[in-house]
C-alpha positions as MATLAB code, in Angstrom:
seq = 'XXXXXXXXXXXXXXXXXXXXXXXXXXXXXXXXXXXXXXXXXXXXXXXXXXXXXXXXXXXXXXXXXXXXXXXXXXXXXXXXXXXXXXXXXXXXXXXXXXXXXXXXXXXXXXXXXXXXXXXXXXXXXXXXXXXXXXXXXXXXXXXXXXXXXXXXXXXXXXXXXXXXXXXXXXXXXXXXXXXX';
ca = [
       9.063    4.600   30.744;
       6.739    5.929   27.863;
       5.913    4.530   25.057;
       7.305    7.108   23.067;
      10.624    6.945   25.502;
      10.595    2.921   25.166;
      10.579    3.889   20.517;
      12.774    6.380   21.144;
      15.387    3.647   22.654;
      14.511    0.826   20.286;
      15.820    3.530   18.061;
      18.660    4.391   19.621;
      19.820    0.530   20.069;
      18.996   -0.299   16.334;
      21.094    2.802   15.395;
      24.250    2.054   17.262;
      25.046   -1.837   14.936;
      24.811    0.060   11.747;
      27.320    2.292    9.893;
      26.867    5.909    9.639;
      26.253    5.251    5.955;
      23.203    2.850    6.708;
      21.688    5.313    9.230;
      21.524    7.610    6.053;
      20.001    5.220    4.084;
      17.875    3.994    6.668;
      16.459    7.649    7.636;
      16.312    8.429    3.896;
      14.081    5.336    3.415;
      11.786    5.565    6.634;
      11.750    9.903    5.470;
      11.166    9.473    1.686;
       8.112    6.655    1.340;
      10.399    3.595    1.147;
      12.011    4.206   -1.693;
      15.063    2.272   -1.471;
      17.387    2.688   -4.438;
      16.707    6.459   -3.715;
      17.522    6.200   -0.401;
      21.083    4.491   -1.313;
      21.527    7.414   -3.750;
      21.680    9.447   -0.745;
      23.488    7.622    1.049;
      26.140    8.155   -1.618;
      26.068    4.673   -2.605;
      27.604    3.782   -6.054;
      28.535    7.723   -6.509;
      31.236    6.423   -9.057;
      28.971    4.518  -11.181;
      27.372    6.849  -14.511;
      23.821    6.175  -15.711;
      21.960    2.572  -16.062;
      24.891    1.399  -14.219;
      24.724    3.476  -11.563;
      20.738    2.641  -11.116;
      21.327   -0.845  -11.172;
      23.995   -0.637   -7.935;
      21.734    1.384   -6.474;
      18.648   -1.377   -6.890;
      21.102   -3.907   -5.779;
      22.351   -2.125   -2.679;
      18.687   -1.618   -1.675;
      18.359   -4.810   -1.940;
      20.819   -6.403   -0.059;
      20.266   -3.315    2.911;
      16.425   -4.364    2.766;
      17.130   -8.026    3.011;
      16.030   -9.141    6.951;
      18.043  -12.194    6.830;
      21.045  -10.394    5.196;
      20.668   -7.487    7.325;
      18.081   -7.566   10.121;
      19.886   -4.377   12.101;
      18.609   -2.459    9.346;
      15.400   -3.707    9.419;
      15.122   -3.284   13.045;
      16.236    0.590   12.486;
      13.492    0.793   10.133;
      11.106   -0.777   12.361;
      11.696    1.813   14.830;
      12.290    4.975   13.394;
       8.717    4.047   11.416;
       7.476    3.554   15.087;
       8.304    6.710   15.678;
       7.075    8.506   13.034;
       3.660    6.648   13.082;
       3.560    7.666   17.019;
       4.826   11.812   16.021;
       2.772   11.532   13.010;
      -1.177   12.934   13.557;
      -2.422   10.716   10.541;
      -2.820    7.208   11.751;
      -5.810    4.851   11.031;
      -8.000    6.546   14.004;
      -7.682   10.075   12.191;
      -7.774    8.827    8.638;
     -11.089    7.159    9.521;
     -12.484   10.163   11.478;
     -11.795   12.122    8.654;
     -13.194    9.516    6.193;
     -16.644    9.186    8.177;
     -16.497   13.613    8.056;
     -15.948   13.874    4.718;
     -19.260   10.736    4.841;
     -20.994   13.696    6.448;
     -20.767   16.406    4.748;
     -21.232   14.555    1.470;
     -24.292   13.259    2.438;
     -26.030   16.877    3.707;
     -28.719   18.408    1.398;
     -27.936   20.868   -0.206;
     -30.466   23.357   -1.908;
     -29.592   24.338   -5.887;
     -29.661   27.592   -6.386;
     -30.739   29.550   -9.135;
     -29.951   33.044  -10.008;
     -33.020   35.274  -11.689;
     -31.845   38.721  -12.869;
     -29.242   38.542  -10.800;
     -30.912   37.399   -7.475;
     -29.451   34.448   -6.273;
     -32.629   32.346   -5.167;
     -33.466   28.858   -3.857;
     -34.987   26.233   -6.759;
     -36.884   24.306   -4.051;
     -34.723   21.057   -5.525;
     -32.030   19.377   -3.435;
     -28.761   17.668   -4.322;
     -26.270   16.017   -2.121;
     -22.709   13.953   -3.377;
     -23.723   10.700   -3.739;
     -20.297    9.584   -5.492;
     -18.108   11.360   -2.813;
     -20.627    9.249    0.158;
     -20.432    6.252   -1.647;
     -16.938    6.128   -2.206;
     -16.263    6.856    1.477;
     -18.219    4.164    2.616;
     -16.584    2.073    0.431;
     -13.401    3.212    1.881;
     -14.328    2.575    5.214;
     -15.940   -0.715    4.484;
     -12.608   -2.159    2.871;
     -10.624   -0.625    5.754;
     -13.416   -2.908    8.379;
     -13.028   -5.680    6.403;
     -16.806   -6.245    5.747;
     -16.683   -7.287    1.955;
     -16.479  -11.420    1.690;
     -13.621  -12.364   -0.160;
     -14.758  -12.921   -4.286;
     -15.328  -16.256   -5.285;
     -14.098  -17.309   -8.475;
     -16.209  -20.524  -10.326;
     -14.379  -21.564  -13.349;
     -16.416  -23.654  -16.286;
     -15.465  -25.851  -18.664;
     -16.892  -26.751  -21.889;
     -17.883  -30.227  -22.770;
     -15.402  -29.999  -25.861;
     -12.168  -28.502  -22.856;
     -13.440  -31.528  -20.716;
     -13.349  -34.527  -23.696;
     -10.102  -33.462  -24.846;
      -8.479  -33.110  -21.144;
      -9.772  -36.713  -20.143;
      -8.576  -37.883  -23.261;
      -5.431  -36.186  -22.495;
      -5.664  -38.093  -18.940;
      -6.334  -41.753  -20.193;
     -10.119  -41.665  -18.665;
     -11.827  -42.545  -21.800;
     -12.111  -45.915  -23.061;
     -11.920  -45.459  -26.573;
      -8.482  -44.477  -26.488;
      -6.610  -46.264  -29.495;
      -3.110  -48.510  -27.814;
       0.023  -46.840  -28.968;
       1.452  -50.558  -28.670;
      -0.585  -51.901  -31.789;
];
């Protein structure tokens, strides 16, 4: 069985414990970029409700239909119509990078400035490339790899902060006794 076949069945299972209802919402969700009260909406949840009222069932009924615990045949439809879709779909990491480290290339190719002189377009001698447009891919790429080292925060604290919070504390000596 393929992989595609073994999706396509995970899909198929998942799909058969919900209502028809939930499929909606479920396809609506996985179809529209997870946008769950808007995927309830079409689902024709709350259709009686006007307004603010009728936003706030449909925030609440993504809510419970996105809950795992509540409702993990829903998630598990998700799950595997996203499966799908990511296995259909021609954008996945491998292309996005591949097209990342292109866009690297081309951005990074000399390019002559050209000058026009009465009308004759002419070479300057002078070459630019997009240094932004490189840098930010690499950037891109590097935050995708995982190479930059988490940031370290180092806090500081005054001598005043540090007299009044060990006063605060009881480490001082020269505390006066609230018994006296």
């Amino acid at each position: 069985m393929s992989e595609l076949s073994k999706v396509d069945q995970r899909i198929e299972d998942a799909f058969e414990d919900i209502s028809p209802q939930q499929a909606i919402f479920v396809r609506e969700y996985v179809e529209n970029g997870a946008n769950g009260p808007a995927a309830a909406a079409k689902a024709k949840y709350c259709p009686k409700k006007k307004g603010k009222e009728r936003q706030n069932g449909l925030n609440a009924t993504a809510s419970r239909l996105l809950n795992k615990k509540k409702m993990p045949r829903i998630a598990e439809a998700i799950a595997a119509l996203q499966a799908k879709m990511n296995d259909v779909c021609v954008i996945n990491t491998e292309w996005w990078l591949r097209e990342t480290k292109k866009t690297y290339d081309k951005c990074s190719q000399a390019e002559e400035i050209e000058i026009f002189e009465d009308g004759v377009k002419k070479g300057s001698g002078e070459f630019k490339f997009d240094s932004a447009g490189a840098t930010k891919c690499l950037d891109m790429m590097g935050k995708h790899l995982g190479v930059y080292a988490p940031e370290e925060k180092k806090h500081s604290v005054d001598d005043t902060l540090k007299t009044i919070l060990d006063n605060m504390s009881g480490r001082t000596t020269g505390l006066p006794n609230a018994g006296r």
